[in-house]
PDB file of C-alpha atoms and ligand atoms in Angstrom:
ATOM      1  CA  MET Q1086      17.765   8.930  -8.235  1.00 92.00           C
ATOM      2  CA  ILE Q1087      14.267   9.430  -6.907  1.00 97.00           C
ATOM      3  CA  THR Q1088      13.164   9.876  -3.305  1.00 98.00           C
ATOM      4  CA  ILE Q1089      10.516   7.602  -1.818  1.00 98.00           C
ATOM      5  CA  GLY Q1090       8.941   8.451   1.549  1.00 98.00           C
ATOM      6  CA  VAL Q1091       7.686   5.891   4.018  1.00 98.00           C
ATOM      7  CA  LEU Q1092       4.964   7.120   6.342  1.00 98.00           C
ATOM      8  CA  GLY Q1093       6.674   6.654   9.694  1.00 98.00           C
ATOM      9  CA  LEU Q1094       3.852   6.910  12.265  1.00 97.00           C
ATOM     10  CA  GLN Q1095       3.515   3.144  13.056  1.00 95.00           C
ATOM     11  CA  GLY Q1096       4.053  -0.264  11.598  1.00 95.00           C
ATOM     12  CA  ALA Q1097       6.471  -2.052   9.240  1.00 94.00           C
ATOM     13  CA  VAL Q1098       8.538   0.998   8.328  1.00 97.00           C
ATOM     14  CA  ASP Q1099      12.177  -0.106   8.384  1.00 97.00           C
ATOM     15  CA  GLU Q1100      11.768  -2.994   5.931  1.00 97.00           C
ATOM     16  CA  HIS Q1101      10.541  -0.591   3.299  1.00 98.00           C
ATOM     17  CA  MET Q1102      13.322   1.870   3.928  1.00 98.00           C
ATOM     18  CA  ILE Q1103      15.861  -0.977   3.495  1.00 97.00           C
ATOM     19  CA  GLN Q1104      14.215  -2.221   0.282  1.00 97.00           C
ATOM     20  CA  ILE Q1105      14.107   1.281  -1.257  1.00 98.00           C
ATOM     21  CA  ARG Q1106      17.813   1.656  -0.620  1.00 97.00           C
ATOM     22  CA  SER Q1107      18.608  -1.820  -1.901  1.00 96.00           C
ATOM     23  CA  VAL Q1108      17.119  -0.931  -5.279  1.00 96.00           C
ATOM     24  CA  GLY Q1109      19.368   2.195  -5.379  1.00 97.00           C
ATOM     25  CA  GLU Q1110      16.847   4.924  -4.577  1.00 98.00           C
ATOM     26  CA  HIS Q1111      16.711   7.445  -1.733  1.00 98.00           C
ATOM     27  CA  ALA Q1112      14.428   6.700   1.275  1.00 98.00           C
ATOM     28  CA  VAL Q1113      13.006   9.214   3.637  1.00 98.00           C
ATOM     29  CA  LEU Q1114      11.100   8.572   6.866  1.00 98.00           C
ATOM     30  CA  VAL Q1115       8.053  10.816   6.749  1.00 98.00           C
ATOM     31  CA  LYS Q1116       7.019  12.017  10.203  1.00 97.00           C
ATOM     32  CA  LYS Q1117       5.554  15.445   9.291  1.00 98.00           C
ATOM     33  CA  PRO Q1118       3.154  16.506   6.497  1.00 98.00           C
ATOM     34  CA  GLU Q1119       5.628  19.136   5.292  1.00 98.00           C
ATOM     35  CA  GLN Q1120       8.017  16.431   4.239  1.00 98.00           C
ATOM     36  CA  LEU Q1121       5.617  15.249   1.509  1.00 98.00           C
ATOM     37  CA  GLY Q1122       6.925  18.168  -0.552  1.00 97.00           C
ATOM     38  CA  ASP Q1123      10.403  16.543  -0.590  1.00 97.00           C
ATOM     39  CA  ILE Q1124       9.371  13.097  -1.912  1.00 98.00           C
ATOM     40  CA  ASP Q1125       8.399  11.692  -5.365  1.00 98.00           C
ATOM     41  CA  GLY Q1126       6.336   8.747  -4.068  1.00 98.00           C
ATOM     42  CA  LEU Q1127       4.853   7.664  -0.728  1.00 98.00           C
ATOM     43  CA  ILE Q1128       4.515   4.191   0.891  1.00 98.00           C
ATOM     44  CA  ILE Q1129       1.898   3.696   3.544  1.00 98.00           C
ATOM     45  CA  PRO Q1130       3.163   0.562   5.366  1.00 98.00           C
ATOM     46  CA  GLY Q1131       1.419  -2.314   7.130  1.00 97.00           C
ATOM     47  CA  GLY Q1132       0.641  -1.951  10.800  1.00 97.00           C
ATOM     48  CA  GLU Q1133      -2.635  -1.279  12.550  1.00 96.00           C
ATOM     49  CA  SER Q1134      -4.885   0.648  10.277  1.00 96.00           C
ATOM     50  CA  THR Q1135      -7.206   2.072  12.915  1.00 95.00           C
ATOM     51  CA  THR Q1136      -4.204   3.336  15.037  1.00 96.00           C
ATOM     52  CA  MET Q1137      -2.417   4.647  11.903  1.00 97.00           C
ATOM     53  CA  GLY Q1138      -5.587   6.366  10.682  1.00 96.00           C
ATOM     54  CA  LYS Q1139      -6.020   8.120  14.044  1.00 96.00           C
ATOM     55  CA  LEU Q1140      -2.425   9.319  14.032  1.00 97.00           C
ATOM     56  CA  MET Q1141      -2.728  10.447  10.453  1.00 97.00           C
ATOM     57  CA  ASP Q1142      -5.751  12.496  11.415  1.00 96.00           C
ATOM     58  CA  HIS Q1143      -4.045  13.855  14.502  1.00 96.00           C
ATOM     59  CA  TYR Q1144      -0.839  14.945  12.688  1.00 97.00           C
ATOM     60  CA  GLY Q1145      -2.623  16.472   9.686  1.00 97.00           C
ATOM     61  CA  PHE Q1146      -1.757  13.771   7.162  1.00 98.00           C
ATOM     62  CA  MET Q1147      -5.316  13.240   5.794  1.00 97.00           C
ATOM     63  CA  ASP Q1148      -5.475  16.512   3.801  1.00 97.00           C
ATOM     64  CA  SER Q1149      -1.810  16.554   2.918  1.00 98.00           C
ATOM     65  CA  ILE Q1150      -1.757  13.028   1.571  1.00 98.00           C
ATOM     66  CA  THR Q1151      -4.923  13.830  -0.409  1.00 98.00           C
ATOM     67  CA  ALA Q1152      -3.211  16.934  -1.832  1.00 98.00           C
ATOM     68  CA  PHE Q1153      -0.155  14.737  -2.651  1.00 98.00           C
ATOM     69  CA  TYR Q1154      -2.446  12.356  -4.478  1.00 98.00           C
ATOM     70  CA  GLU Q1155      -4.187  15.194  -6.364  1.00 97.00           C
ATOM     71  CA  GLN Q1156      -0.715  16.278  -7.600  1.00 97.00           C
ATOM     72  CA  LYS Q1157      -0.622  12.782  -9.222  1.00 96.00           C
ATOM     73  CA  LYS Q1158       2.221  11.606  -7.036  1.00 97.00           C
ATOM     74  CA  PRO Q1159       2.297   7.790  -6.632  1.00 98.00           C
ATOM     75  CA  ILE Q1160       1.177   6.151  -3.401  1.00 98.00           C
ATOM     76  CA  PHE Q1161       1.718   2.462  -2.423  1.00 98.00           C
ATOM     77  CA  GLY Q1162      -0.428   1.068   0.390  1.00 98.00           C
ATOM     78  CA  THR Q1163       0.634  -2.292   1.817  1.00 98.00           C
ATOM     79  CA  CYS Q1164      -1.672  -4.243   4.166  1.00 98.00           C
ATOM     80  CA  ALA Q1165      -2.932  -1.659   6.694  1.00 97.00           C
ATOM     81  CA  GLY Q1166      -1.928   0.902   3.980  1.00 98.00           C
ATOM     82  CA  MET Q1167      -4.423  -0.791   1.606  1.00 98.00           C
ATOM     83  CA  VAL Q1168      -7.168  -0.304   4.218  1.00 98.00           C
ATOM     84  CA  LEU Q1169      -6.172   3.348   4.530  1.00 98.00           C
ATOM     85  CA  VAL Q1170      -6.282   4.249   0.854  1.00 98.00           C
ATOM     86  CA  ALA Q1171      -9.606   2.464   0.229  1.00 98.00           C
ATOM     87  CA  LYS Q1172     -12.781   4.475  -0.596  1.00 97.00           C
ATOM     88  CA  GLU Q1173     -14.986   2.104   1.292  1.00 97.00           C
ATOM     89  CA  LEU Q1174     -14.475  -0.046   4.394  1.00 96.00           C
ATOM     90  CA  VAL Q1175     -16.734  -3.086   5.046  1.00 96.00           C
ATOM     91  CA  SER Q1176     -18.503  -2.860   8.413  1.00 90.00           C
ATOM     92  CA  LEU Q1177     -15.959  -0.454   9.849  1.00 88.00           C
ATOM     93  CA  GLU Q1178     -16.103   3.249  10.757  1.00 90.00           C
ATOM     94  CA  ALA Q1179     -12.517   4.500  10.899  1.00 90.00           C
ATOM     95  CA  PRO Q1180     -10.575   7.373   9.475  1.00 91.00           C
ATOM     96  CA  HIS Q1181      -9.193   6.647   5.943  1.00 94.00           C
ATOM     97  CA  LEU Q1182      -8.096   8.442   2.865  1.00 97.00           C
ATOM     98  CA  GLY Q1183     -10.641   7.122   0.300  1.00 97.00           C
ATOM     99  CA  LEU Q1184      -8.336   7.428  -2.666  1.00 98.00           C
ATOM    100  CA  MET Q1185      -8.867   4.157  -4.497  1.00 98.00           C
ATOM    101  CA  ASP Q1186     -12.251   2.895  -5.656  1.00 98.00           C
ATOM    102  CA  ILE Q1187     -12.235  -0.376  -3.800  1.00 98.00           C
ATOM    103  CA  SER Q1188     -14.201  -1.797  -0.817  1.00 97.00           C
ATOM    104  CA  VAL Q1189     -11.887  -3.405   1.681  1.00 97.00           C
ATOM    105  CA  LYS Q1190     -12.603  -5.825   4.455  1.00 96.00           C
ATOM    106  CA  ARG Q1191     -10.133  -5.439   7.312  1.00 95.00           C
ATOM    107  CA  ASN Q1192      -8.737  -8.735   8.611  1.00 94.00           C
ATOM    108  CA  GLY Q1193     -10.641 -10.226   5.611  1.00 94.00           C
ATOM    109  CA  PHE Q1194      -9.086 -13.751   5.870  1.00 91.00           C
ATOM    110  CA  GLY Q1195     -10.529 -14.273   9.402  1.00 85.00           C
ATOM    111  CA  ARG Q1196      -9.076 -16.002  12.405  1.00 75.00           C
ATOM    112  CA  GLN Q1197      -8.483 -19.370  10.728  1.00 70.00           C
ATOM    113  CA  ARG Q1198      -5.984 -17.865   8.314  1.00 79.00           C
ATOM    114  CA  GLU Q1199      -4.519 -15.027  10.350  1.00 86.00           C
ATOM    115  CA  SER Q1200      -1.034 -15.314   8.828  1.00 94.00           C
ATOM    116  CA  PHE Q1201       0.122 -17.416   5.934  1.00 95.00           C
ATOM    117  CA  GLU Q1202       2.262 -17.451   2.835  1.00 96.00           C
ATOM    118  CA  ALA Q1203       1.141 -18.238  -0.676  1.00 96.00           C
ATOM    119  CA  PRO Q1204       2.692 -18.000  -4.110  1.00 97.00           C
ATOM    120  CA  LEU Q1205       0.796 -15.373  -6.134  1.00 98.00           C
ATOM    121  CA  LEU Q1206       0.488 -14.965  -9.892  1.00 98.00           C
ATOM    122  CA  VAL Q1207       0.882 -11.229 -10.391  1.00 98.00           C
ATOM    123  CA  LYS Q1208       0.028  -9.487 -13.643  1.00 97.00           C
ATOM    124  CA  GLY Q1209       3.215  -8.453 -15.456  1.00 95.00           C
ATOM    125  CA  MET Q1210       5.425 -10.802 -13.380  1.00 96.00           C
ATOM    126  CA  GLU Q1211       6.720 -13.969 -14.991  1.00 96.00           C
ATOM    127  CA  ASP Q1212       7.372 -15.993 -11.870  1.00 97.00           C
ATOM    128  CA  PRO Q1213       5.119 -16.196  -8.761  1.00 98.00           C
ATOM    129  CA  PHE Q1214       5.624 -13.672  -5.987  1.00 98.00           C
ATOM    130  CA  LYS Q1215       5.640 -14.920  -2.360  1.00 98.00           C
ATOM    131  CA  GLY Q1216       2.631 -13.321  -0.740  1.00 98.00           C
ATOM    132  CA  ILE Q1217       3.193 -12.874   3.068  1.00 97.00           C
ATOM    133  CA  PHE Q1218      -0.173 -12.270   4.600  1.00 97.00           C
ATOM    134  CA  ILE Q1219      -0.371 -11.075   8.176  1.00 96.00           C
ATOM    135  CA  ARG Q1220      -3.907 -10.385   9.394  1.00 96.00           C
ATOM    136  CA  ALA Q1221      -4.400  -9.153   5.862  1.00 97.00           C
ATOM    137  CA  PRO Q1222      -7.252  -7.207   4.396  1.00 96.00           C
ATOM    138  CA  LEU Q1223      -8.915  -8.060   1.047  1.00 95.00           C
ATOM    139  CA  ALA Q1224     -10.852  -6.159  -1.509  1.00 96.00           C
ATOM    140  CA  VAL Q1225     -14.417  -7.422  -1.991  1.00 95.00           C
ATOM    141  CA  ARG Q1226     -15.189  -4.889  -4.787  1.00 95.00           C
ATOM    142  CA  VAL Q1227     -13.179  -2.851  -7.256  1.00 97.00           C
ATOM    143  CA  GLY Q1228     -14.373  -0.029  -9.400  1.00 97.00           C
ATOM    144  CA  LYS Q1229     -14.081  -0.099 -13.121  1.00 97.00           C
ATOM    145  CA  ASN Q1230     -10.943   2.042 -13.203  1.00 96.00           C
ATOM    146  CA  VAL Q1231      -9.124  -0.429 -10.945  1.00 98.00           C
ATOM    147  CA  GLU Q1232      -6.758  -2.938 -12.494  1.00 97.00           C
ATOM    148  CA  VAL Q1233      -6.645  -6.214 -10.482  1.00 98.00           C
ATOM    149  CA  LEU Q1234      -2.977  -7.389 -10.298  1.00 98.00           C
ATOM    150  CA  ALA Q1235      -3.317 -10.476  -8.103  1.00 98.00           C
ATOM    151  CA  ARG Q1236      -5.872 -12.697  -6.520  1.00 97.00           C
ATOM    152  CA  TYR Q1237      -5.625 -15.357  -3.852  1.00 95.00           C
ATOM    153  CA  ASP Q1238      -8.504 -17.888  -4.262  1.00 91.00           C
ATOM    154  CA  GLU Q1239     -11.124 -15.397  -5.599  1.00 89.00           C
ATOM    155  CA  ASN Q1240      -9.984 -12.610  -3.358  1.00 94.00           C
ATOM    156  CA  ILE Q1241      -8.406  -9.437  -4.690  1.00 96.00           C
ATOM    157  CA  VAL Q1242      -5.018  -8.973  -3.007  1.00 97.00           C
ATOM    158  CA  ALA Q1243      -3.167  -6.516  -5.260  1.00 98.00           C
ATOM    159  CA  ALA Q1244      -4.481  -3.716  -7.465  1.00 98.00           C
ATOM    160  CA  ARG Q1245      -3.690  -0.429  -9.138  1.00 97.00           C
ATOM    161  CA  GLN Q1246      -5.771   2.563  -9.977  1.00 97.00           C
ATOM    162  CA  GLU Q1247      -3.836   5.152 -11.963  1.00 96.00           C
ATOM    163  CA  HIS Q1248      -1.026   6.254  -9.546  1.00 97.00           C
ATOM    164  CA  VAL Q1249      -2.172   4.287  -6.530  1.00 98.00           C
ATOM    165  CA  LEU Q1250      -0.907   0.737  -5.910  1.00 98.00           C
ATOM    166  CA  VAL Q1251      -2.058  -1.621  -3.138  1.00 98.00           C
ATOM    167  CA  SER Q1252      -1.207  -5.062  -1.794  1.00 98.00           C
ATOM    168  CA  ALA Q1253      -2.946  -6.952   0.934  1.00 98.00           C
ATOM    169  CA  PHE Q1254       0.293  -8.833   1.694  1.00 98.00           C
ATOM    170  CA  HIS Q1255       3.714  -7.520   2.740  1.00 98.00           C
ATOM    171  CA  PRO Q1256       5.946  -7.410  -0.343  1.00 98.00           C
ATOM    172  CA  GLU Q1257       8.820  -5.854   1.642  1.00 97.00           C
ATOM    173  CA  LEU Q1258       9.229  -9.050   3.664  1.00 97.00           C
ATOM    174  CA  ALA Q1259       9.429 -11.440   0.667  1.00 97.00           C
ATOM    175  CA  GLY Q1260      13.087 -10.963  -0.137  1.00 96.00           C
ATOM    176  CA  ASP Q1261      11.961  -9.943  -3.641  1.00 97.00           C
ATOM    177  CA  ASN Q1262      12.173  -6.428  -5.027  1.00 97.00           C
ATOM    178  CA  ARG Q1263       9.713  -6.768  -7.898  1.00 97.00           C
ATOM    179  CA  PHE Q1264       6.810  -4.997  -6.212  1.00 97.00           C
ATOM    180  CA  MET Q1265       9.074  -2.196  -5.068  1.00 97.00           C
ATOM    181  CA  GLN Q1266      10.455  -1.967  -8.593  1.00 97.00           C
ATOM    182  CA  HIS Q1267       6.931  -1.760  -9.975  1.00 97.00           C
ATOM    183  CA  PHE Q1268       6.193   1.167  -7.671  1.00 98.00           C
ATOM    184  CA  ILE Q1269       9.497   2.861  -8.572  1.00 97.00           C
ATOM    185  CA  ASP Q1270       8.600   2.480 -12.268  1.00 96.00           C
ATOM    186  CA  MET Q1271       5.252   4.168 -11.580  1.00 97.00           C
ATOM    187  CA  VAL Q1272       7.160   7.045  -9.960  1.00 97.00           C
ATOM    188  CA  LYS Q1273       9.759   7.283 -12.781  1.00 97.00           C
ATOM    189  CA  ASN Q1274       7.292   6.920 -15.676  1.00 91.00           C
ATOM    190  CA  PRO Q1275       4.087   8.626 -14.796  1.00 86.00           C
ATOM    191  CA  VAL Q1276       1.300   7.768 -17.263  1.00 80.00           C
ATOM    192  CA  TYR Q1277      -1.454   9.806 -15.654  1.00 68.00           C
TER     193      TYR Q1277
HETATM  194  N1  LIG O2467      -5.025  -6.177  10.418  1.00 82.41           N
HETATM  195  C1  LIG O2467      -4.318  -4.964  10.245  1.00 82.41           C
HETATM  196  C2  LIG O2467      -5.272  -3.771  10.062  1.00 82.41           C
HETATM  197  O1  LIG O2467      -6.208  -3.951   9.377  1.00 82.41           O
HETATM  198  C3  LIG O2467      -3.365  -4.973   9.091  1.00 82.41           C
HETATM  199  C4  LIG O2467      -2.244  -5.893   9.396  1.00 82.41           C
HETATM  200  C5  LIG O2467      -0.946  -5.621   8.694  1.00 82.41           C
HETATM  201  O2  LIG O2467      -0.740  -4.499   8.218  1.00 82.41           O
HETATM  202  N2  LIG O2467      -0.118  -6.604   8.616  1.00 82.41           N
HETATM  203  O3  LIG O2467      -5.021  -2.749  10.514  1.00 82.41           O
END
């Protein structure tokens, strides 16, 4: 059994904890940087990226998550978590980790499409995955080492770079474990 931590400062934390347990792995709520030493992979959940970024800064998570990343431990950022792992934010000055070579536009779908659901074709998945988008970000540029896993219209909404995975939508709310399983496979079978 592996141990997955969910950053528990703010946002959609419980749903991830439940899903980790439902696939038979151990879930830990991460409230302090020292706990990163006890986990095999980290999920940065959806929520409010500016608030979460400030709290991460305040509680010393910026350097400790960067060190976790440098140890090649897998990280999964969903929604606000995708904003926080991005290297570049479009028209926004806010604390972030800068781990994945993508440019992310916060609330990228605008007011007209604040929240919606859409079936997504995801690389490596046979059947569509229900994308639940809640004031979701989108990636407007990805670097050459980034593998695009899903698009909605032309927008990039899921991607992977080495041991970092991101989704603009909320896979933990879809009643479908495949994204979680993908992340757990990254933790169990490191290729980098
Ligand atoms: N709009 C939020 C942000 O950018 C993200 C929303 C979410 O995580 N569901 O912080």
